[in-house]
């Protein structure tokens, strides 16, 4: 069977500035490393450069070992890495299961969280995703893309939802077209083997001098880099088409910290006044937090200047060394 992967038109959510309404092939990463004289390099090219033939399992994960108790947690950013046109959402779970299994050599229980600002996704698609065993997670307000702790909080929930019996280190996959989401530094400390998937043609925007380092960092941290569309089509087997889901639907509103087992009720909730109020309160809180940070920043700048002046005196050597070290 051949699937035609058309460029999907994605509504551009203002809260996700990296999303591009022209479609995933046009997505460009934000320039975290500066805007001047930045060069572009496709992550696909980086992937080719950093060919990897073998899976690398982290030491803490205890190797590949064939331990069927291990689990795979998948976080799929719907806003920057949409479902290719014509691809049935019901096929996503079995395709990812198959891709992970092929890499590690045995089957794991895969849980997928489809996250992002779901108000930009059609209700029809949300219902199909929910009925396919994928957990919908409404998480706007840049709580994932801009807040480095956002995704980590989700992962913490998944890893340690039961402290008396936390998940053993297993496998993680992050699917996104947003460079901030794919930042390899985030995934180094968890002790899980981490896979990454990004849309075809997604570009990394960074100063030329940084590109090799970033490529090496991807190579070091991620056990396998997938192109999203290829991951899906390569794992589309005959039995995938017949896949039926027996999971109970689950939908989470990250804003209100509510969980729904009926997708219709979840969608009704997203339109409710109660939800809007929570969203407003959260935005206010974020604004106040930002103002507090700015205030702290001003204080630290004054302190830094004081230390700099002390360092200029003959008695300020220790201070100078400390500030340089910092
Ligand atoms: Zn809500």
Tab-separated table of C-alpha atoms and ligand atoms in Angstrom:
chain	number	residue	atom	x	y	z
A	1	UNK	CA	0.000	0.000	0.000
A	2	UNK	CA	1.326	3.431	-0.755
A	3	UNK	CA	0.213	6.490	1.084
A	4	UNK	CA	0.461	9.907	-0.406
A	5	UNK	CA	1.744	12.221	2.274
A	6	UNK	CA	0.350	15.563	1.328
A	7	UNK	CA	1.440	18.655	3.124
A	8	UNK	CA	-1.101	19.181	5.804
A	9	UNK	CA	-2.428	22.659	6.353
A	10	UNK	CA	-2.130	23.441	10.017
A	11	UNK	CA	-3.768	26.422	11.625
A	12	UNK	CA	-1.024	28.531	13.130
A	13	UNK	CA	-1.498	28.790	16.873
A	14	UNK	CA	-0.190	32.083	18.095
A	15	UNK	CA	1.064	30.456	21.250
A	16	UNK	CA	3.364	28.239	19.237
A	17	UNK	CA	5.304	30.716	17.142
A	18	UNK	CA	7.431	27.993	15.628
A	19	UNK	CA	4.454	26.409	13.940
A	20	UNK	CA	4.109	27.365	10.333
A	21	UNK	CA	0.735	27.417	8.587
A	22	UNK	CA	2.352	26.468	5.317
A	23	UNK	CA	2.859	22.985	6.617
A	24	UNK	CA	5.515	20.832	8.230
A	25	UNK	CA	7.900	20.922	5.288
A	26	UNK	CA	8.229	24.649	5.845
A	27	UNK	CA	8.735	24.575	9.579
A	28	UNK	CA	11.853	26.276	10.736
A	29	UNK	CA	13.274	26.022	14.150
A	30	UNK	CA	13.534	29.126	16.189
A	31	UNK	CA	16.996	30.536	16.466
A	32	UNK	CA	17.933	29.877	20.037
A	33	UNK	CA	21.564	30.569	19.339
A	34	UNK	CA	21.196	34.004	17.814
A	35	UNK	CA	19.755	35.452	14.679
A	36	UNK	CA	22.725	36.895	12.877
A	37	UNK	CA	24.300	34.914	10.072
A	38	UNK	CA	22.585	31.711	10.958
A	39	UNK	CA	22.866	28.790	8.630
A	40	UNK	CA	20.253	26.189	8.044
A	41	UNK	CA	20.817	22.516	8.060
A	42	UNK	CA	18.194	19.893	7.783
A	43	UNK	CA	18.001	17.599	10.760
A	44	UNK	CA	17.579	14.827	8.243
A	45	UNK	CA	21.042	15.624	6.993
A	46	UNK	CA	22.353	15.628	10.507
A	47	UNK	CA	20.744	12.270	10.882
A	48	UNK	CA	22.510	10.964	7.806
A	49	UNK	CA	25.813	12.286	9.052
A	50	UNK	CA	25.327	10.704	12.401
A	51	UNK	CA	24.392	7.274	11.158
A	52	UNK	CA	23.722	4.850	13.894
A	53	UNK	CA	23.381	1.182	13.265
A	54	UNK	CA	22.882	0.023	16.783
A	55	UNK	CA	20.600	1.039	19.573
A	56	UNK	CA	22.391	2.446	22.575
A	57	UNK	CA	20.714	1.716	25.829
A	58	UNK	CA	21.593	3.899	28.787
A	59	UNK	CA	23.463	2.270	31.605
A	60	UNK	CA	20.727	3.148	34.052
A	61	UNK	CA	18.220	1.428	31.799
A	62	UNK	CA	20.110	-1.785	32.300
A	63	UNK	CA	20.717	-2.401	28.622
A	64	UNK	CA	18.322	-3.697	25.994
A	65	UNK	CA	17.922	-7.006	27.753
A	66	UNK	CA	14.488	-8.058	26.486
A	67	UNK	CA	12.693	-7.014	29.654
A	68	UNK	CA	9.026	-6.992	28.715
A	69	UNK	CA	8.104	-5.076	31.878
A	70	UNK	CA	9.683	-1.967	30.390
A	71	UNK	CA	7.412	0.678	28.994
A	72	UNK	CA	7.592	3.276	26.296
A	73	UNK	CA	6.224	6.765	26.875
A	74	UNK	CA	5.597	8.867	23.765
A	75	UNK	CA	4.904	12.613	23.747
A	76	UNK	CA	3.541	13.779	20.406
A	77	UNK	CA	3.350	17.532	19.787
A	78	UNK	CA	0.284	17.849	17.580
A	79	UNK	CA	0.837	21.539	16.869
A	80	UNK	CA	4.244	21.270	15.247
A	81	UNK	CA	4.202	17.668	14.078
A	82	UNK	CA	0.731	16.979	12.684
A	83	UNK	CA	-0.635	13.759	11.340
A	84	UNK	CA	0.166	13.466	7.613
A	85	UNK	CA	-2.895	13.958	5.428
A	86	UNK	CA	-4.636	10.700	4.641
A	87	UNK	CA	-3.102	8.862	7.570
A	88	UNK	CA	-5.661	7.291	9.891
A	89	UNK	CA	-4.992	8.224	13.568
A	90	UNK	CA	-5.772	4.607	14.511
A	91	UNK	CA	-2.561	3.525	12.783
A	92	UNK	CA	-0.265	5.764	14.831
A	93	UNK	CA	-0.076	3.590	17.963
A	94	UNK	CA	0.685	0.296	16.167
A	95	UNK	CA	3.198	2.058	13.892
A	96	UNK	CA	5.096	3.494	16.859
A	97	UNK	CA	4.923	0.180	18.699
A	98	UNK	CA	6.394	-1.503	15.664
A	99	UNK	CA	9.134	1.139	15.201
A	100	UNK	CA	10.223	0.891	18.842
A	101	UNK	CA	10.090	-2.888	18.791
A	102	UNK	CA	12.272	-2.994	15.719
A	103	UNK	CA	14.871	-0.841	17.445
A	104	UNK	CA	15.023	-2.602	20.786
A	105	UNK	CA	14.198	-6.121	19.701
A	106	UNK	CA	11.162	-6.795	21.865
A	107	UNK	CA	7.663	-5.541	22.521
A	108	UNK	CA	6.925	-2.848	25.124
A	109	UNK	CA	3.722	-1.305	26.328
A	110	UNK	CA	3.482	2.010	24.499
A	111	UNK	CA	1.567	4.982	25.913
A	112	UNK	CA	1.154	7.992	23.630
A	113	UNK	CA	0.253	11.466	24.839
A	114	UNK	CA	-0.912	13.747	22.003
A	115	UNK	CA	-0.339	17.178	23.417
A	116	UNK	CA	-0.422	20.842	22.512
A	117	UNK	CA	-3.031	23.500	22.125
A	118	UNK	CA	-5.882	21.234	21.097
A	119	UNK	CA	-8.169	24.167	20.335
A	120	UNK	CA	-6.364	24.386	16.999
A	121	UNK	CA	-7.143	20.784	16.103
A	122	UNK	CA	-10.454	19.832	14.510
A	123	UNK	CA	-12.973	18.112	16.755
A	124	UNK	CA	-13.289	15.270	14.271
A	125	UNK	CA	-9.550	14.583	14.434
A	126	UNK	CA	-9.489	14.864	18.238
A	127	UNK	CA	-12.252	12.288	18.494
A	128	UNK	CA	-10.440	9.930	16.144
A	129	UNK	CA	-7.166	10.309	18.031
A	130	UNK	CA	-8.879	9.760	21.354
A	131	UNK	CA	-10.662	6.644	20.144
A	132	UNK	CA	-7.363	5.204	18.941
A	133	UNK	CA	-5.974	4.704	22.442
A	134	UNK	CA	-3.877	7.883	22.408
A	135	UNK	CA	-4.250	10.165	25.427
A	136	UNK	CA	-5.195	13.728	24.492
A	137	UNK	CA	-3.466	16.371	26.605
A	138	UNK	CA	-4.533	19.983	26.270
A	139	UNK	CA	-1.497	22.061	27.182
A	140	UNK	CA	-1.466	25.562	25.683
A	141	UNK	CA	0.088	28.741	27.114
A	142	UNK	CA	3.528	27.656	25.999
A	143	UNK	CA	3.561	25.409	29.030
A	144	UNK	CA	5.437	22.828	27.041
A	145	UNK	CA	7.165	24.608	24.196
A	146	UNK	CA	8.538	27.536	26.131
A	147	UNK	CA	8.630	26.245	29.640
A	148	UNK	CA	11.534	23.829	29.895
A	149	UNK	CA	9.823	22.159	32.830
A	150	UNK	CA	6.541	21.573	31.014
A	151	UNK	CA	7.456	18.390	29.247
A	152	UNK	CA	9.514	17.268	32.213
A	153	UNK	CA	6.447	17.544	34.440
A	154	UNK	CA	4.526	15.305	32.063
A	155	UNK	CA	7.343	12.814	32.109
A	156	UNK	CA	7.550	12.955	35.878
A	157	UNK	CA	3.851	12.124	36.008
A	158	UNK	CA	4.410	9.160	33.763
A	159	UNK	CA	7.541	7.919	35.525
A	160	UNK	CA	6.428	8.382	39.074
A	161	UNK	CA	2.664	8.271	39.199
A	162	UNK	CA	3.036	5.603	41.800
A	163	UNK	CA	6.015	6.287	44.048
A	164	UNK	CA	5.776	2.897	45.682
A	165	UNK	CA	6.062	1.231	42.318
A	166	UNK	CA	7.546	3.671	39.812
A	167	UNK	CA	8.127	2.611	36.240
A	168	UNK	CA	11.491	0.994	35.712
A	169	UNK	CA	13.704	2.960	33.335
A	170	UNK	CA	12.420	2.272	29.877
A	171	UNK	CA	11.986	4.022	26.574
A	172	UNK	CA	10.882	7.501	25.654
A	173	UNK	CA	10.004	9.068	22.314
A	174	UNK	CA	9.483	12.749	21.693
A	175	UNK	CA	7.777	13.768	18.455
A	176	UNK	CA	7.910	17.447	17.600
A	177	UNK	CA	8.943	20.044	15.079
A	178	UNK	CA	9.885	22.559	17.749
A	179	UNK	CA	13.557	22.846	18.530
A	180	UNK	CA	12.903	23.773	22.147
A	181	UNK	CA	10.948	20.580	22.623
A	182	UNK	CA	13.719	18.508	21.090
A	183	UNK	CA	16.483	20.077	23.146
A	184	UNK	CA	18.665	17.053	23.932
A	185	UNK	CA	19.788	18.482	27.278
A	186	UNK	CA	16.317	17.831	28.634
A	187	UNK	CA	16.548	14.113	28.177
A	188	UNK	CA	19.975	13.357	29.532
A	189	UNK	CA	19.149	12.930	33.184
A	190	UNK	CA	16.235	10.515	33.104
A	191	UNK	CA	18.152	7.323	32.478
A	192	UNK	CA	15.814	6.234	29.699
A	193	UNK	CA	16.659	5.365	26.152
A	194	UNK	CA	15.257	8.269	24.167
A	195	UNK	CA	14.045	8.294	20.585
A	196	UNK	CA	13.174	11.417	18.660
A	197	UNK	CA	10.965	12.047	15.625
A	198	UNK	CA	10.592	15.282	13.687
A	199	UNK	CA	8.695	16.219	10.523
A	200	UNK	CA	10.263	15.733	7.133
A	201	UNK	CA	12.309	18.748	6.038
A	202	UNK	CA	12.269	20.403	9.442
A	203	UNK	CA	15.206	22.715	9.765
A	204	UNK	CA	17.523	23.589	12.533
A	205	UNK	CA	18.450	27.228	12.659
A	206	UNK	CA	21.748	27.842	14.374
A	207	UNK	CA	25.080	29.549	13.837
A	208	UNK	CA	27.287	27.494	11.546
A	209	UNK	CA	29.856	26.925	14.265
A	210	UNK	CA	27.185	25.303	16.449
A	211	UNK	CA	25.769	22.889	13.910
A	212	UNK	CA	28.303	20.128	14.262
A	213	UNK	CA	28.078	20.269	18.029
A	214	UNK	CA	24.283	20.085	17.939
A	215	UNK	CA	24.443	17.162	15.516
A	216	UNK	CA	26.811	15.358	17.839
A	217	UNK	CA	24.588	16.129	20.811
A	218	UNK	CA	21.588	14.632	19.017
A	219	UNK	CA	23.706	11.620	18.207
A	220	UNK	CA	24.845	11.294	21.793
A	221	UNK	CA	21.494	11.699	23.511
A	222	UNK	CA	18.992	10.166	21.101
A	223	UNK	CA	19.231	6.462	20.455
A	224	UNK	CA	17.473	6.859	17.118
A	225	UNK	CA	16.267	9.812	15.083
A	226	UNK	CA	13.160	9.250	12.977
A	227	UNK	CA	11.569	11.349	10.289
A	228	UNK	CA	7.946	11.357	11.424
A	229	UNK	CA	6.303	10.633	8.072
A	230	UNK	CA	8.809	7.868	7.325
A	231	UNK	CA	8.326	6.298	10.732
A	232	UNK	CA	4.612	5.996	10.002
A	233	UNK	CA	4.815	4.718	6.431
A	234	UNK	CA	7.693	2.309	7.094
A	235	UNK	CA	5.761	0.611	9.868
A	236	UNK	CA	2.415	0.449	8.163
A	237	UNK	CA	1.815	-3.293	7.969
A	238	UNK	CA	-1.272	-5.110	6.780
A	239	UNK	CA	-2.296	-5.916	10.345
A	240	UNK	CA	-1.998	-2.225	11.265
A	241	UNK	CA	-4.941	-1.474	9.010
A	242	UNK	CA	-7.041	-3.916	10.993
A	243	UNK	CA	-5.918	-2.587	14.361
A	244	UNK	CA	-8.726	-2.055	16.824
A	245	UNK	CA	-8.210	-0.247	20.077
A	246	UNK	CA	-9.367	-1.698	23.354
A	247	UNK	CA	-8.084	1.129	25.562
A	248	UNK	CA	-10.477	3.359	27.436
A	249	UNK	CA	-10.229	6.925	26.091
A	250	UNK	CA	-8.487	9.405	28.342
A	251	UNK	CA	-8.277	13.174	27.866
A	252	UNK	CA	-6.385	15.522	30.157
A	253	UNK	CA	-6.757	19.261	30.571
A	254	UNK	CA	-3.382	20.448	31.799
A	255	UNK	CA	-4.831	23.872	32.604
A	256	UNK	CA	-7.498	22.635	35.000
A	257	UNK	CA	-5.770	19.390	35.963
A	258	UNK	CA	-8.878	17.434	34.965
A	259	UNK	CA	-9.112	14.001	33.391
A	260	UNK	CA	-12.017	12.940	31.148
A	261	UNK	CA	-12.927	9.495	29.918
A	262	UNK	CA	-15.383	10.715	27.313
A	263	UNK	CA	-13.918	12.807	24.501
A	264	UNK	CA	-17.179	14.730	23.937
A	265	UNK	CA	-17.202	15.860	27.564
A	266	UNK	CA	-13.560	16.883	27.284
A	267	UNK	CA	-14.275	19.015	24.209
A	268	UNK	CA	-17.284	20.572	25.936
A	269	UNK	CA	-14.996	21.353	28.871
A	270	UNK	CA	-12.492	23.141	26.605
A	271	UNK	CA	-15.278	25.468	25.488
A	272	UNK	CA	-16.617	26.072	28.981
A	273	UNK	CA	-16.473	29.260	31.015
A	274	UNK	CA	-14.919	27.340	33.891
A	275	UNK	CA	-11.976	26.351	31.669
A	276	UNK	CA	-11.578	29.912	30.351
A	277	UNK	CA	-11.394	31.245	33.900
A	278	UNK	CA	-8.645	28.773	34.801
A	279	UNK	CA	-6.751	29.730	31.664
A	280	UNK	CA	-7.019	33.407	32.531
A	281	UNK	CA	-5.787	32.794	36.093
A	282	UNK	CA	-2.848	30.786	34.802
A	283	UNK	CA	-1.894	33.502	32.351
A	284	UNK	CA	-2.085	36.099	35.102
A	285	UNK	CA	0.085	33.948	37.329
A	286	UNK	CA	2.629	33.510	34.526
A	287	UNK	CA	2.682	37.258	33.943
A	288	UNK	CA	3.277	37.985	37.616
A	289	UNK	CA	5.994	35.349	37.742
A	290	UNK	CA	7.702	36.977	34.757
A	291	UNK	CA	7.572	40.381	36.443
A	292	UNK	CA	9.075	38.868	39.607
A	293	UNK	CA	11.862	37.339	37.563
A	294	UNK	CA	12.601	40.647	35.908
A	295	UNK	CA	12.760	42.271	39.299
A	296	UNK	CA	15.187	39.603	40.529
A	297	UNK	CA	17.235	40.024	37.387
A	298	UNK	CA	17.664	43.729	38.089
A	299	UNK	CA	18.899	42.961	41.588
A	300	UNK	CA	21.352	40.376	40.338
A	301	UNK	CA	22.677	42.805	37.736
A	302	UNK	CA	23.384	45.318	40.519
A	303	UNK	CA	25.137	42.603	42.526
A	304	UNK	CA	27.138	41.554	39.508
A	305	UNK	CA	28.293	45.132	38.973
A	306	UNK	CA	29.258	45.430	42.647
A	307	UNK	CA	31.323	42.245	42.384
A	308	UNK	CA	32.929	43.476	39.199
A	309	UNK	CA	34.026	46.662	40.960
A	310	UNK	CA	35.347	44.670	43.931
A	311	UNK	CA	37.222	42.433	41.564
A	312	UNK	CA	38.968	45.451	40.072
A	313	UNK	CA	40.592	46.184	43.439
A	314	UNK	CA	43.714	44.295	44.558
A	315	UNK	CA	41.680	42.647	47.326
A	316	UNK	CA	39.016	41.404	45.032
A	317	UNK	CA	40.858	38.493	43.465
A	318	UNK	CA	38.705	35.748	44.946
A	319	UNK	CA	35.554	37.515	43.889
A	320	UNK	CA	36.918	37.892	40.413
A	321	UNK	CA	37.727	34.216	40.129
A	322	UNK	CA	34.310	33.298	41.376
A	323	UNK	CA	32.479	35.570	38.972
A	324	UNK	CA	34.553	34.312	36.059
A	325	UNK	CA	33.825	30.746	37.044
A	326	UNK	CA	30.127	31.546	37.168
B	1	LIG	ZN1	-9.614	22.988	31.431
